PDB file as gemmi writes it, atoms N, CA and C in Angstrom:
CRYST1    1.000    1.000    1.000  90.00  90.00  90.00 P 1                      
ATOM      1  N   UNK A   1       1.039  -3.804   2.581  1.00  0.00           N  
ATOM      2  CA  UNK A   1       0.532  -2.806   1.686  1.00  0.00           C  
ATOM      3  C   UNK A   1      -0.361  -1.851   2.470  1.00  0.00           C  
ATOM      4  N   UNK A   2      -0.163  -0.781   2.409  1.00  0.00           N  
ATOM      5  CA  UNK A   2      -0.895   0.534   2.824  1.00  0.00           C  
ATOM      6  C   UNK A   2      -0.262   1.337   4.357  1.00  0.00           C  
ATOM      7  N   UNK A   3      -0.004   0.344   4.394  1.00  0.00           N  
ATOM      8  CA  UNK A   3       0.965   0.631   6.058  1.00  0.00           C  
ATOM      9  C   UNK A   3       1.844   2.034   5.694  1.00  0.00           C  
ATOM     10  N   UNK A   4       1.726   2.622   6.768  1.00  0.00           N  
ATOM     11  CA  UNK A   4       2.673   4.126   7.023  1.00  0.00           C  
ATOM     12  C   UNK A   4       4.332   3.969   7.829  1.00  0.00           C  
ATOM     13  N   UNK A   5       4.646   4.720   7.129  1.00  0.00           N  
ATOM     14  CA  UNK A   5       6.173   4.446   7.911  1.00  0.00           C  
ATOM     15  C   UNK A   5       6.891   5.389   7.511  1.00  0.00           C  
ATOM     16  N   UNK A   6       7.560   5.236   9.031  1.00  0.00           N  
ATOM     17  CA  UNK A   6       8.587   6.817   9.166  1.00  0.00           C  
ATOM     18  C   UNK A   6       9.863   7.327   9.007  1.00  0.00           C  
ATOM     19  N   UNK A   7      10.189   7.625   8.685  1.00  0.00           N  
ATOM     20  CA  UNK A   7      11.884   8.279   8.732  1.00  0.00           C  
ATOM     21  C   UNK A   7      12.512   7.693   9.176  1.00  0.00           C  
ATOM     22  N   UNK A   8      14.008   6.760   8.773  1.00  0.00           N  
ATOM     23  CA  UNK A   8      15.082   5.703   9.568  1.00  0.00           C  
ATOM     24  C   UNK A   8      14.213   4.756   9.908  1.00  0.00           C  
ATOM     25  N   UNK A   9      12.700   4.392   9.767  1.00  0.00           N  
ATOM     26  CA  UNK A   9      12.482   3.110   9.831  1.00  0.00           C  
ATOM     27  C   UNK A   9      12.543   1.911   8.707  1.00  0.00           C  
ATOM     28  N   UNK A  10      13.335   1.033   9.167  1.00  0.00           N  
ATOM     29  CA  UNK A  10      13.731  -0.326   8.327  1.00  0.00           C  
ATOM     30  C   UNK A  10      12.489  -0.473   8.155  1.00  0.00           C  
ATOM     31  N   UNK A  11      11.993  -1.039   6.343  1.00  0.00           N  
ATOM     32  CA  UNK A  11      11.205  -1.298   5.881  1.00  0.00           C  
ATOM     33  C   UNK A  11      11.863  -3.040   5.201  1.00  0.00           C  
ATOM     34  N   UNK A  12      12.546  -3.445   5.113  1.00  0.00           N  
ATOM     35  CA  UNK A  12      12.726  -4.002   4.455  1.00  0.00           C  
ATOM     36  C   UNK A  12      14.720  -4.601   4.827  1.00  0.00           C  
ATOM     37  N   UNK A  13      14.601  -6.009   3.996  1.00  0.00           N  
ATOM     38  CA  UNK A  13      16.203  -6.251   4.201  1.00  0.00           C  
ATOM     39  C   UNK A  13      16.463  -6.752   2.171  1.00  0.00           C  
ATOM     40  N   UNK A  14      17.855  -6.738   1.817  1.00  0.00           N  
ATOM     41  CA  UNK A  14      18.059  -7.343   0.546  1.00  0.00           C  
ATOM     42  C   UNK A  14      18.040  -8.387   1.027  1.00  0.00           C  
ATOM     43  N   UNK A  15      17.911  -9.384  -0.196  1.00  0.00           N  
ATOM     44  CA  UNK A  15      18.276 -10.740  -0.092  1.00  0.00           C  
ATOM     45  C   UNK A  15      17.932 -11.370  -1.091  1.00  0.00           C  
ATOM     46  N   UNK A  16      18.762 -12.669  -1.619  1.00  0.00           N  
ATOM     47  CA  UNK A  16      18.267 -13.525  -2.820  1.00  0.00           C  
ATOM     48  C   UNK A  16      17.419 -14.870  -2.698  1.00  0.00           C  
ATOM     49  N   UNK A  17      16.632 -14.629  -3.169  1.00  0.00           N  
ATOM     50  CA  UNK A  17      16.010 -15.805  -2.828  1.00  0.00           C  
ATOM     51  C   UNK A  17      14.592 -16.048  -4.213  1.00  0.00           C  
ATOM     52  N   UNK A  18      14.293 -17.259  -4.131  1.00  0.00           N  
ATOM     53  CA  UNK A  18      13.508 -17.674  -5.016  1.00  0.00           C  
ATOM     54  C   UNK A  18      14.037 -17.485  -6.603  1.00  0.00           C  
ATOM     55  N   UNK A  19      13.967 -17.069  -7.643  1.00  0.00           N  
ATOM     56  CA  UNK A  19      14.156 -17.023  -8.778  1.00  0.00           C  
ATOM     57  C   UNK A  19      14.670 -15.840  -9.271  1.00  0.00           C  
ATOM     58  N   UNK A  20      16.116 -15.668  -8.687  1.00  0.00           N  
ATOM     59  CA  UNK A  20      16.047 -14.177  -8.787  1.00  0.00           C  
ATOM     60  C   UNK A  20      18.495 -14.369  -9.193  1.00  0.00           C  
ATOM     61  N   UNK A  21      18.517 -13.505  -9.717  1.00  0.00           N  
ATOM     62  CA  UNK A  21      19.890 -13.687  -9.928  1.00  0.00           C  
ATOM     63  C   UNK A  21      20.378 -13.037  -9.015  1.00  0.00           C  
ATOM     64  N   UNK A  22      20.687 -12.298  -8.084  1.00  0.00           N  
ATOM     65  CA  UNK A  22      21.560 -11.815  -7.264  1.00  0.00           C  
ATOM     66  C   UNK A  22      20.968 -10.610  -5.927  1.00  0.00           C  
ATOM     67  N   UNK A  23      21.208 -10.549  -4.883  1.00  0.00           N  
ATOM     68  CA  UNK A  23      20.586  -9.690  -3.994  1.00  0.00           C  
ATOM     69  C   UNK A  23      19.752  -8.620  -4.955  1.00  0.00           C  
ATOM     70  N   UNK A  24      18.817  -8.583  -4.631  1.00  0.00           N  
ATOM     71  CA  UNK A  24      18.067  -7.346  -4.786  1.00  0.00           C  
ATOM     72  C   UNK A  24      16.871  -6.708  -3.631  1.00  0.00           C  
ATOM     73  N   UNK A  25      16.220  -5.677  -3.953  1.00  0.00           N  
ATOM     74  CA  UNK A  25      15.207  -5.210  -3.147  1.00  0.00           C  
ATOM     75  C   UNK A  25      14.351  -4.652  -4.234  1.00  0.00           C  
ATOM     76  N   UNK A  26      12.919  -5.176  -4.127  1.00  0.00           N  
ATOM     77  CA  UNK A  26      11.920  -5.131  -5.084  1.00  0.00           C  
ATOM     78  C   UNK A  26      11.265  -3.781  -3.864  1.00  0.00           C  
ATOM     79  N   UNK A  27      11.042  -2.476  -4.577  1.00  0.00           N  
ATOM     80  CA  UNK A  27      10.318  -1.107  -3.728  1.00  0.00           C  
ATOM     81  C   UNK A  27       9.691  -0.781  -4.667  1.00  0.00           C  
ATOM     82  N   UNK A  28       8.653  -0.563  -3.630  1.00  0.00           N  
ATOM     83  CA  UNK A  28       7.298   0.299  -5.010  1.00  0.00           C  
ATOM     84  C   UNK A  28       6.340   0.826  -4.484  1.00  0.00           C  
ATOM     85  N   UNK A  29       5.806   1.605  -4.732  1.00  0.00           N  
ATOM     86  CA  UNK A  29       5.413   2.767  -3.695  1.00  0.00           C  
ATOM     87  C   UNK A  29       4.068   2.902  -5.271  1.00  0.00           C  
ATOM     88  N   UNK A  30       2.573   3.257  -4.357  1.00  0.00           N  
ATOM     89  CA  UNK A  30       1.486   3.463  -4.696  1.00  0.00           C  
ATOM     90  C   UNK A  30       0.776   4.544  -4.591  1.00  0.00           C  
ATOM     91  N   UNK A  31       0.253   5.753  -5.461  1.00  0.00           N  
ATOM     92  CA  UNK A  31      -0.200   6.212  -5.202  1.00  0.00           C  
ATOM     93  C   UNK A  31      -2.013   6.497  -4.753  1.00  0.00           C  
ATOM     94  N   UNK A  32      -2.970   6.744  -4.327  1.00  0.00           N  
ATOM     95  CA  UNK A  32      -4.115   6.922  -3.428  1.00  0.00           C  
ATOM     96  C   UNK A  32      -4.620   6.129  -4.667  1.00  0.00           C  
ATOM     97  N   UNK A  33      -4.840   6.313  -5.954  1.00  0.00           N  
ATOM     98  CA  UNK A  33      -5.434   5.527  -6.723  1.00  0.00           C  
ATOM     99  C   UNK A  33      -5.188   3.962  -7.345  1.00  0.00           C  
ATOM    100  N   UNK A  34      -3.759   3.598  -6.598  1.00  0.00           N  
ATOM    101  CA  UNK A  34      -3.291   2.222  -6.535  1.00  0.00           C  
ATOM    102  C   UNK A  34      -2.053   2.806  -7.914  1.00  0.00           C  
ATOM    103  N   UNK A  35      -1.832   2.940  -8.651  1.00  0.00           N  
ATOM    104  CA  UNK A  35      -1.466   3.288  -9.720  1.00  0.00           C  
ATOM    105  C   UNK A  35       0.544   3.442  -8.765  1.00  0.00           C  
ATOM    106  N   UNK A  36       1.127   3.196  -9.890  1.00  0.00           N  
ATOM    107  CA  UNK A  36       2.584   2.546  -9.646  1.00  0.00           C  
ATOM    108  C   UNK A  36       3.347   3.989  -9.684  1.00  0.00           C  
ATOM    109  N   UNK A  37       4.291   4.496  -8.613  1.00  0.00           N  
ATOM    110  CA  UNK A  37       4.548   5.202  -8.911  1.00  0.00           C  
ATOM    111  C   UNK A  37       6.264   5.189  -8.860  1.00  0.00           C  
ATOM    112  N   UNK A  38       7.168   6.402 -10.198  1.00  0.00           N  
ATOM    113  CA  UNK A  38       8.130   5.872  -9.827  1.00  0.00           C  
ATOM    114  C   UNK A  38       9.167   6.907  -7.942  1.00  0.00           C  
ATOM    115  N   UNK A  39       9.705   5.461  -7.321  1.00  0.00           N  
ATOM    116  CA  UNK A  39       9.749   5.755  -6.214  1.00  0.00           C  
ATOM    117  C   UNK A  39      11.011   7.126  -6.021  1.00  0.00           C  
ATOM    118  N   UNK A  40      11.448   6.622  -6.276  1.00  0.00           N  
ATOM    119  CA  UNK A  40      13.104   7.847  -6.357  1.00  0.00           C  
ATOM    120  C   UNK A  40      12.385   9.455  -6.694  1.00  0.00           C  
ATOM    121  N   UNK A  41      11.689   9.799  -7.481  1.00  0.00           N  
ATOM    122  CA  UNK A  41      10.330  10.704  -7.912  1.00  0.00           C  
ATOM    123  C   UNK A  41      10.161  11.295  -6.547  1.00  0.00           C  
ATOM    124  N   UNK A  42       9.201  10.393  -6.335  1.00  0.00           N  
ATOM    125  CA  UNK A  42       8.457  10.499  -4.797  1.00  0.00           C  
ATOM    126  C   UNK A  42       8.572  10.674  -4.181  1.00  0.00           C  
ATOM    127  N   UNK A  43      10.269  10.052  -3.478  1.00  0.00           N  
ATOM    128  CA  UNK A  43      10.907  10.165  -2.311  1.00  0.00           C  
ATOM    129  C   UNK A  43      10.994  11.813  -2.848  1.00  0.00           C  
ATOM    130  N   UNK A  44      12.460  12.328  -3.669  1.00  0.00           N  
ATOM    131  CA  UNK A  44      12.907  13.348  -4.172  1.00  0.00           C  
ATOM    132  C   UNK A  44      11.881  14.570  -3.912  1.00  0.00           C  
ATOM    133  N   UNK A  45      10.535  14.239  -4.165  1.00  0.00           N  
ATOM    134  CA  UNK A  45       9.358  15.414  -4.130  1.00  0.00           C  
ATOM    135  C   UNK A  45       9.109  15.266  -2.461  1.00  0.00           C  
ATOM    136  N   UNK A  46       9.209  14.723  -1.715  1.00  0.00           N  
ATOM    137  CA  UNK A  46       9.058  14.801   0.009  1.00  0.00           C  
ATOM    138  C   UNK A  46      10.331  15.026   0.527  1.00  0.00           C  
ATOM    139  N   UNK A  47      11.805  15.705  -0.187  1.00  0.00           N  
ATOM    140  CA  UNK A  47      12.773  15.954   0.715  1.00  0.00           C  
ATOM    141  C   UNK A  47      13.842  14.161   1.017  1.00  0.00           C  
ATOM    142  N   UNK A  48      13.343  13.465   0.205  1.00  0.00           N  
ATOM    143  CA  UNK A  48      14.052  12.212   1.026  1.00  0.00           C  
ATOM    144  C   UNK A  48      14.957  11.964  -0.259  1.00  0.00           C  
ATOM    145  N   UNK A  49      15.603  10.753  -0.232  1.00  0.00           N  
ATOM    146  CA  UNK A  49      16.428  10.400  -0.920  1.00  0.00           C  
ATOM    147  C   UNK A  49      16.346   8.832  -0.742  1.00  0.00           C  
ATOM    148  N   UNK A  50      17.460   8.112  -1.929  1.00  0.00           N  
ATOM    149  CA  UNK A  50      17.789   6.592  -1.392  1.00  0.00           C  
ATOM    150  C   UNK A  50      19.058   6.499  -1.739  1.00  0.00           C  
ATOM    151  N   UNK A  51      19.859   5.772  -0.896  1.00  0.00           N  
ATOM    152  CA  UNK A  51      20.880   6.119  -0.437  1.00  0.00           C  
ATOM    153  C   UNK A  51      21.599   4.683  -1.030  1.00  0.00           C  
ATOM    154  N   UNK A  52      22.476   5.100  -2.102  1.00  0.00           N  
ATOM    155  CA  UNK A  52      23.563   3.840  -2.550  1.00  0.00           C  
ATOM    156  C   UNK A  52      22.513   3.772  -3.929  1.00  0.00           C  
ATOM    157  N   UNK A  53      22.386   4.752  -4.402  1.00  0.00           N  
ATOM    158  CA  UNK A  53      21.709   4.554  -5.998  1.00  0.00           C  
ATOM    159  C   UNK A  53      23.188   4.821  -7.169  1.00  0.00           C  
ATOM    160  N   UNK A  54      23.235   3.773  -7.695  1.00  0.00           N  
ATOM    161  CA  UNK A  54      24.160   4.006  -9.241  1.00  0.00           C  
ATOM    162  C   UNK A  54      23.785   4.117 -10.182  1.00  0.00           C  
TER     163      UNK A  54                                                      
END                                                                             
């Protein structure tokens, strides 16, 4: 949490594990006041995207 990271850097892998029904990736992105923000938003407002959204 709070860590910076850059463009094409792997943040993360899917995977199932613990109590969960099928691969997923739990992302969530905070804004300066801790407060939840939604990520696709966020990315979209800095030029980025996520890639394999249905």
């Amino acid at each position: 949490m709070g860590e910076r990271v850059k463009a094409g850097q792997q943040i993360a892998t899917v995977g199932n594990r613990g109590q969960s029904t099928g691969p997923h990736l739990h992302f969530e992105i905070e804004d300066s006041d801790g407060e939840i923000v939604d990520p696709v938003k966020w990315l979209a407002k800095r030029g980025a995207s996520i890639v394999g959204l249905d």
